[in-house]
Short mmCIF file of N, CA and C in Angstrom, two decimals:
data_model
loop_
_atom_site.label_atom_id
_atom_site.label_comp_id
_atom_site.label_asym_id
_atom_site.label_seq_id
_atom_site.Cartn_x
_atom_site.Cartn_y
_atom_site.Cartn_z
N UNK C 1 138.06 120.21 79.73
CA UNK C 1 137.44 119.87 78.86
C UNK C 1 137.11 120.73 77.59
N UNK C 2 137.19 119.91 76.53
CA UNK C 2 137.71 120.95 74.71
C UNK C 2 136.65 120.24 74.19
N UNK C 3 135.93 120.96 73.53
CA UNK C 3 135.06 120.62 72.00
C UNK C 3 135.31 121.26 70.96
N UNK C 4 135.34 120.29 69.87
CA UNK C 4 135.61 120.57 69.17
C UNK C 4 134.70 120.23 67.55
N UNK C 5 134.33 121.23 66.46
CA UNK C 5 133.45 121.00 65.82
C UNK C 5 134.01 119.76 64.68
N UNK C 6 133.11 119.26 64.14
CA UNK C 6 132.97 118.17 62.74
C UNK C 6 134.65 118.29 62.01
N UNK C 7 135.10 119.83 61.67
CA UNK C 7 135.97 119.47 61.29
C UNK C 7 137.84 119.09 62.28
N UNK C 8 137.23 119.05 63.28
CA UNK C 8 138.09 119.28 63.99
C UNK C 8 139.11 120.75 64.74
N UNK C 9 138.17 121.60 64.74
CA UNK C 9 138.53 122.55 65.32
C UNK C 9 137.81 123.27 66.52
N UNK C 10 139.09 123.67 67.16
CA UNK C 10 138.69 123.63 68.89
C UNK C 10 137.88 124.90 68.87
N UNK C 11 136.39 124.68 69.04
CA UNK C 11 135.28 125.38 69.58
C UNK C 11 135.31 126.31 70.91
N UNK C 12 135.69 125.24 71.92
CA UNK C 12 136.50 125.63 73.39
C UNK C 12 137.07 125.16 74.01
N UNK C 13 137.35 125.20 75.80
CA UNK C 13 138.55 124.67 76.25
C UNK C 13 138.47 125.59 77.38
N UNK C 14 137.80 124.78 78.51
CA UNK C 14 137.75 125.31 79.41
C UNK C 14 139.06 125.38 80.82
N UNK C 15 139.87 125.12 80.39
CA UNK C 15 140.94 125.04 81.76
C UNK C 15 140.24 123.39 82.87
N UNK C 16 141.34 123.84 84.30
CA UNK C 16 140.42 123.63 85.28
C UNK C 16 139.56 123.80 85.78
N UNK C 17 138.80 122.50 86.17
CA UNK C 17 137.05 122.81 87.11
C UNK C 17 137.41 121.78 87.93
N UNK C 18 137.02 122.61 89.38
CA UNK C 18 136.94 122.05 90.07
C UNK C 18 136.42 120.86 90.43
N UNK C 19 136.24 120.21 91.25
CA UNK C 19 134.92 119.03 91.62
C UNK C 19 135.40 118.82 92.82
N UNK C 20 133.79 118.02 93.12
CA UNK C 20 133.60 117.38 94.48
C UNK C 20 133.59 115.67 94.53
N UNK C 21 134.53 114.90 96.05
CA UNK C 21 134.13 114.17 96.15
C UNK C 21 132.93 113.40 96.84
N UNK C 22 132.16 112.63 96.38
CA UNK C 22 130.69 112.51 97.23
C UNK C 22 131.39 111.20 98.96
N UNK C 23 130.48 110.54 99.24
CA UNK C 23 130.24 110.24 100.65
C UNK C 23 130.80 108.62 99.90
N UNK C 24 129.69 108.35 99.27
CA UNK C 24 129.41 107.07 98.31
C UNK C 24 131.21 106.85 97.86
N UNK C 25 131.72 107.24 96.90
CA UNK C 25 132.69 107.69 96.57
C UNK C 25 133.72 107.34 97.09
N UNK C 26 134.29 108.07 99.09
CA UNK C 26 134.71 107.55 99.80
C UNK C 26 134.90 106.53 100.17
N UNK C 27 133.73 106.11 100.69
CA UNK C 27 133.57 104.50 101.02
C UNK C 27 134.12 103.54 99.92
N UNK C 28 134.01 103.77 98.68
CA UNK C 28 134.48 102.86 98.20
C UNK C 28 135.68 102.97 98.17
N UNK C 29 136.17 103.96 97.47
CA UNK C 29 137.71 104.03 97.54
C UNK C 29 138.32 103.24 98.58
N UNK C 30 137.78 103.69 99.88
CA UNK C 30 138.12 102.29 101.27
C UNK C 30 138.05 100.98 101.41
N UNK C 31 137.05 100.65 100.26
CA UNK C 31 137.14 99.85 100.00
C UNK C 31 138.15 98.81 98.60
N UNK C 32 138.85 99.94 98.10
CA UNK C 32 139.07 99.55 96.84
C UNK C 32 140.72 99.29 97.78
N UNK C 33 141.09 100.47 99.06
CA UNK C 33 142.50 99.61 99.37
C UNK C 33 142.48 98.40 99.94
N UNK C 34 140.85 98.05 100.13
CA UNK C 34 141.60 96.74 100.98
C UNK C 34 141.30 95.68 100.38
N UNK C 35 140.32 95.60 99.19
CA UNK C 35 139.26 94.16 98.75
C UNK C 35 139.98 94.65 97.29
N UNK C 36 140.39 93.14 96.94
CA UNK C 36 141.07 93.76 95.38
C UNK C 36 140.13 93.03 94.18
N UNK C 37 138.51 92.77 95.03
CA UNK C 37 137.43 92.42 94.47
C UNK C 37 136.92 93.63 94.14
N UNK C 38 137.18 94.38 94.42
CA UNK C 38 136.23 95.71 94.90
C UNK C 38 136.02 96.71 93.10
N UNK C 39 135.52 97.13 93.16
CA UNK C 39 134.51 97.38 91.43
C UNK C 39 135.73 98.78 91.05
N UNK C 40 136.74 99.39 90.46
CA UNK C 40 137.46 100.30 90.05
C UNK C 40 136.76 101.02 89.15
N UNK C 41 136.84 102.82 89.48
CA UNK C 41 136.13 103.76 88.74
C UNK C 41 137.24 103.90 87.48
N UNK C 42 135.64 103.70 86.31
CA UNK C 42 136.48 103.46 85.14
C UNK C 42 135.66 104.52 83.76
N UNK C 43 134.46 104.41 84.32
CA UNK C 43 133.13 105.26 83.58
C UNK C 43 133.11 106.76 83.96
N UNK C 44 133.14 107.56 82.59
CA UNK C 44 132.55 108.55 82.61
C UNK C 44 131.17 109.11 82.37
N UNK C 45 130.64 109.79 82.82
CA UNK C 45 129.40 110.26 82.31
C UNK C 45 129.02 112.14 82.36
N UNK C 46 127.92 112.44 81.10
CA UNK C 46 128.02 114.00 81.03
C UNK C 46 126.54 113.96 81.34
N UNK C 47 125.90 115.28 82.20
CA UNK C 47 124.51 115.66 82.12
C UNK C 47 124.09 116.61 82.35
N UNK C 48 122.76 117.28 82.23
CA UNK C 48 122.65 118.64 81.47
C UNK C 48 122.69 119.62 82.96
N UNK C 49 122.53 119.42 83.73
CA UNK C 49 122.75 120.25 85.61
C UNK C 49 123.41 120.53 85.90
N UNK C 50 122.84 121.78 86.14
CA UNK C 50 123.94 123.03 87.08
C UNK C 50 123.51 122.99 88.56
N UNK C 51 122.46 121.66 88.76
CA UNK C 51 122.43 121.85 90.86
C UNK C 51 123.77 121.67 90.97
N UNK C 52 123.82 122.61 92.19
CA UNK C 52 125.18 122.60 93.26
C UNK C 52 126.14 121.13 93.40
N UNK C 53 127.05 121.28 93.22
CA UNK C 53 127.45 119.72 94.31
C UNK C 53 127.18 119.43 95.55
N UNK C 54 126.70 118.31 95.94
CA UNK C 54 126.18 118.26 96.94
C UNK C 54 127.45 116.07 97.92
N UNK C 55 127.38 116.27 98.79
CA UNK C 55 128.90 115.21 98.97
C UNK C 55 127.84 114.15 99.16
N UNK C 56 126.35 113.73 99.57
CA UNK C 56 125.57 113.08 99.82
C UNK C 56 125.10 112.92 97.99
N UNK C 57 125.18 113.15 96.85
CA UNK C 57 124.73 112.98 96.10
C UNK C 57 125.34 111.71 95.38
N UNK C 58 124.67 111.23 94.50
CA UNK C 58 125.22 109.18 94.23
C UNK C 58 125.22 109.46 92.89
N UNK C 59 124.72 110.08 92.35
CA UNK C 59 124.78 110.21 90.68
C UNK C 59 124.56 111.85 89.97
N UNK C 60 124.51 111.46 88.71
CA UNK C 60 124.41 113.01 88.11
C UNK C 60 122.82 113.86 88.10
N UNK C 61 122.90 114.59 88.17
CA UNK C 61 121.69 115.42 88.56
C UNK C 61 120.58 114.63 87.20
N UNK C 62 121.28 114.92 86.40
CA UNK C 62 120.29 114.47 84.77
C UNK C 62 121.13 113.94 83.81
N UNK C 63 121.79 112.82 84.25
CA UNK C 63 122.56 111.95 83.51
C UNK C 63 121.99 111.88 82.18
N UNK C 64 123.26 112.32 80.85
CA UNK C 64 122.66 112.17 79.45
C UNK C 64 123.08 110.34 79.24
N UNK C 65 122.02 110.28 78.70
CA UNK C 65 121.87 108.69 78.03
C UNK C 65 121.45 109.03 76.30
N UNK C 66 121.49 110.07 75.50
CA UNK C 66 121.43 109.69 74.34
C UNK C 66 122.30 110.88 73.21
N UNK C 67 121.97 111.40 71.95
CA UNK C 67 122.49 111.82 71.22
C UNK C 67 124.20 112.01 71.41
N UNK C 68 123.94 110.45 71.74
CA UNK C 68 125.44 110.47 71.21
C UNK C 68 127.05 110.05 72.66
N UNK C 69 126.23 111.08 73.65
CA UNK C 69 127.03 111.11 75.05
C UNK C 69 126.28 110.39 76.23
N UNK C 70 126.32 109.36 75.50
CA UNK C 70 125.65 108.40 77.28
C UNK C 70 127.09 108.35 77.70
N UNK C 71 127.43 107.29 78.78
CA UNK C 71 128.52 107.48 79.82
C UNK C 71 129.13 106.41 78.74
N UNK C 72 130.84 106.70 78.97
CA UNK C 72 131.68 105.87 78.06
C UNK C 72 132.78 105.60 78.95
N UNK C 73 133.16 103.81 78.86
CA UNK C 73 134.98 103.67 79.33
C UNK C 73 135.71 104.58 79.69
N UNK C 74 135.90 104.83 79.85
CA UNK C 74 137.41 106.00 80.16
C UNK C 74 137.94 105.04 79.94
N UNK C 75 139.64 106.13 79.10
CA UNK C 75 140.85 105.47 79.58
C UNK C 75 141.23 105.89 81.11
N UNK C 76 141.81 105.26 81.48
CA UNK C 76 142.19 105.60 82.43
C UNK C 76 143.70 105.17 83.16
N UNK C 77 144.50 106.12 83.54
CA UNK C 77 145.69 106.18 83.97
C UNK C 77 146.05 107.25 85.55
N UNK C 78 147.51 106.74 85.89
CA UNK C 78 147.69 107.67 86.92
C UNK C 78 148.54 108.33 86.55
N UNK C 79 148.54 109.72 87.14
CA UNK C 79 149.48 110.46 86.70
C UNK C 79 150.30 111.53 87.49
N UNK C 80 151.58 111.75 87.29
CA UNK C 80 151.99 112.60 88.84
C UNK C 80 151.75 114.42 88.49
N UNK C 81 151.07 114.17 89.99
CA UNK C 81 150.75 116.35 90.05
C UNK C 81 151.87 116.83 91.34
N UNK C 82 151.95 116.15 91.80
CA UNK C 82 153.01 116.73 92.92
C UNK C 82 153.84 115.47 93.66
N UNK C 83 153.55 114.09 94.00
CA UNK C 83 154.53 112.96 94.13
C UNK C 83 154.06 111.84 92.88
N UNK C 84 154.76 110.81 92.64
CA UNK C 84 154.75 109.53 91.68
C UNK C 84 153.25 109.32 91.77
N UNK C 85 152.43 109.15 90.59
CA UNK C 85 151.06 108.11 91.31
C UNK C 85 150.47 109.04 91.72
N UNK C 86 150.24 109.89 92.21
CA UNK C 86 149.26 110.90 93.46
C UNK C 86 148.01 111.21 92.67
N UNK C 87 147.88 110.89 91.00
CA UNK C 87 146.55 111.42 90.89
C UNK C 87 146.07 110.14 89.85
N UNK C 88 144.73 110.29 90.11
CA UNK C 88 143.87 109.15 89.19
C UNK C 88 143.32 110.06 87.98
N UNK C 89 143.49 109.84 86.70
CA UNK C 89 143.34 110.21 85.50
C UNK C 89 142.42 109.68 84.54
N UNK C 90 141.25 110.00 84.53
CA UNK C 90 140.08 109.32 83.55
C UNK C 90 140.07 110.47 82.39
N UNK C 91 140.32 109.66 80.93
CA UNK C 91 139.95 110.10 79.25
C UNK C 91 138.33 110.05 79.14
N UNK C 92 137.75 110.70 78.41
CA UNK C 92 136.38 110.40 77.59
C UNK C 92 136.27 111.00 76.68
N UNK C 93 135.72 110.52 75.52
CA UNK C 93 135.91 111.14 74.49
C UNK C 93 134.38 110.54 73.58
N UNK C 94 133.67 111.72 73.24
CA UNK C 94 131.90 111.64 72.88
C UNK C 94 131.68 112.67 71.81
N UNK C 95 131.13 111.94 70.62
CA UNK C 95 131.14 112.66 69.52
C UNK C 95 129.21 113.23 69.47
N UNK C 96 129.07 113.81 69.47
CA UNK C 96 127.18 114.00 69.64
C UNK C 96 126.34 113.62 68.19
N UNK C 97 125.63 113.92 68.54
CA UNK C 97 124.74 112.64 67.42
C UNK C 97 123.43 114.20 67.75
N UNK C 98 123.88 115.19 68.04
CA UNK C 98 122.66 115.82 67.76
C UNK C 98 123.22 116.86 68.79
N UNK C 99 121.59 117.91 69.57
CA UNK C 99 121.90 119.10 70.53
C UNK C 99 121.85 118.70 71.49
N UNK C 100 122.60 119.62 72.44
CA UNK C 100 123.08 118.97 74.12
C UNK C 100 123.88 120.12 74.35
N UNK C 101 123.41 120.42 75.91
CA UNK C 101 123.83 121.60 76.51
C UNK C 101 124.67 120.83 77.86
N UNK C 102 125.90 120.17 78.06
CA UNK C 102 126.36 119.95 78.97
C UNK C 102 126.56 120.67 79.95
N UNK C 103 126.38 120.10 81.31
CA UNK C 103 126.69 120.96 82.74
C UNK C 103 127.24 120.62 83.69
N UNK C 104 127.61 119.12 83.95
CA UNK C 104 127.86 118.50 84.69
C UNK C 104 128.84 116.83 84.13
N UNK C 105 129.74 116.74 85.12
CA UNK C 105 130.35 115.23 84.58
C UNK C 105 130.64 114.60 85.76
N UNK C 106 130.86 113.12 85.53
CA UNK C 106 130.95 112.94 86.90
C UNK C 106 131.74 111.18 86.60
N UNK C 107 132.33 110.56 87.45
CA UNK C 107 133.27 109.54 87.48
C UNK C 107 132.54 108.32 88.13
N UNK C 108 132.42 107.18 87.70
CA UNK C 108 130.98 106.08 87.90
C UNK C 108 132.16 104.86 88.04
N UNK C 109 132.22 103.88 88.76
CA UNK C 109 132.21 101.98 88.67
C UNK C 109 131.44 101.56 88.37
N UNK C 110 130.84 101.64 87.41
CA UNK C 110 129.93 100.68 86.07
C UNK C 110 129.16 101.45 85.28
N UNK C 111 129.07 100.68 84.10
CA UNK C 111 128.89 101.37 82.81
C UNK C 111 127.24 101.98 83.12
N UNK C 112 126.50 101.52 83.98
CA UNK C 112 125.05 102.27 84.25
C UNK C 112 124.97 102.19 86.00
N UNK C 113 124.41 103.05 86.42
CA UNK C 113 124.76 103.22 88.04
C UNK C 113 125.69 103.22 88.57
N UNK C 114 126.10 102.17 89.48
CA UNK C 114 127.14 101.60 89.95
C UNK C 114 127.56 103.05 90.79
N UNK C 115 128.57 103.45 91.49
CA UNK C 115 129.04 104.34 92.43
C UNK C 115 129.59 105.84 91.73
N UNK C 116 128.68 106.88 91.93
CA UNK C 116 129.95 108.35 91.32
C UNK C 116 130.60 108.66 92.37
N UNK C 117 131.73 108.42 92.19
CA UNK C 117 133.38 108.96 92.99
C UNK C 117 133.21 110.21 93.34
N UNK C 118 132.36 111.24 92.11
CA UNK C 118 133.02 112.29 92.14
C UNK C 118 132.15 113.81 90.83
N UNK C 119 131.76 114.24 91.25
CA UNK C 119 131.02 115.84 90.56
C UNK C 119 131.77 116.62 89.76
N UNK C 120 131.76 117.09 88.75
CA UNK C 120 132.32 118.85 88.78
C UNK C 120 131.48 119.27 87.65
N UNK C 121 130.69 120.35 88.10
CA UNK C 121 130.28 121.47 87.25
C UNK C 121 130.72 121.96 86.02
N UNK C 122 130.27 121.93 84.79
CA UNK C 122 131.54 122.03 83.51
C UNK C 122 131.13 123.49 83.14
N UNK C 123 129.97 123.97 83.99
CA UNK C 123 129.53 125.80 83.15
C UNK C 123 128.51 125.48 81.88
N UNK C 124 127.70 126.29 80.78
CA UNK C 124 126.84 125.62 79.94
C UNK C 124 128.01 125.04 79.25
N UNK C 125 127.53 124.12 78.02
CA UNK C 125 128.64 123.84 76.94
C UNK C 125 127.96 123.52 76.15
N UNK C 126 127.51 124.02 75.11
CA UNK C 126 126.76 123.45 74.20
C UNK C 126 127.21 123.10 73.02
N UNK C 127 126.81 121.85 72.95
CA UNK C 127 127.26 121.07 71.34
C UNK C 127 126.11 120.70 70.69
N UNK C 128 126.75 120.87 69.57
CA UNK C 128 125.77 120.37 67.97
C UNK C 128 126.29 119.14 67.59
N UNK C 129 125.31 118.56 67.01
CA UNK C 129 125.99 117.82 65.90
C UNK C 129 127.15 117.63 65.09
N UNK C 130 127.81 116.12 65.63
CA UNK C 130 129.51 116.01 64.91
C UNK C 130 130.04 116.76 66.29
N UNK C 131 129.70 117.75 67.21
CA UNK C 131 131.07 118.12 67.82
C UNK C 131 131.78 116.65 68.71
N UNK C 132 133.10 117.18 68.88
CA UNK C 132 133.73 115.93 69.88
C UNK C 132 133.96 116.56 71.41
N UNK C 133 133.29 115.78 71.90
CA UNK C 133 133.73 116.30 73.38
C UNK C 133 134.76 115.55 74.07
N UNK C 134 135.44 116.37 74.67
CA UNK C 134 136.83 115.20 75.34
C UNK C 134 136.78 115.85 76.74
N UNK C 135 136.87 114.60 78.06
CA UNK C 135 137.26 115.33 79.17
C UNK C 135 138.07 115.14 79.65
N UNK C 136 139.27 115.03 80.32
CA UNK C 136 140.66 114.85 81.12
C UNK C 136 139.44 115.28 82.64
N UNK C 137 139.36 114.24 83.46
CA UNK C 137 139.00 114.27 84.76
C UNK C 137 140.02 113.92 85.59
N UNK C 138 140.21 114.74 86.49
CA UNK C 138 141.71 114.21 87.67
C UNK C 138 141.18 114.23 89.02
N UNK C 139 141.68 113.22 89.64
CA UNK C 139 141.36 113.23 91.21
C UNK C 139 142.61 113.06 91.86
N UNK C 140 143.07 113.89 92.51
CA UNK C 140 144.87 114.03 93.25
C UNK C 140 144.19 113.54 94.64
N UNK C 141 145.59 112.90 95.10
CA UNK C 141 145.42 112.78 96.31
C UNK C 141 147.03 112.77 97.12
N UNK C 142 146.42 114.54 97.56
CA UNK C 142 147.95 115.30 97.89
C UNK C 142 146.83 115.57 99.45
#
């Protein structure tokens, strides 16, 4: 996760953040393996809650829907971590239109509601108007 100010200067970079995979996400992944009509995970959302991850969670604890930080369609790809294409990668970019503190990020398979594959706590990341938030979320299948 990175945050840049309106001039493009780097304000913060988090490095690697551990995430959890939800029970519903695992079930949806199993469906994807055998059903060509299943809905893939292509959206990222951020929220303001620092509530600990729980595998039974089905949504972010406090998803942001305003200030330019609403759910986005991510750029999705497969990248290599250990073996070829073993990692799902989603990249999302937001531009804040107000002040907000991001505490969580999640992967979803719909523009609203849908199934949450995973959730990670980001720690408190304060954004102000015109800050750009870039998140690269990876799920390694190793």
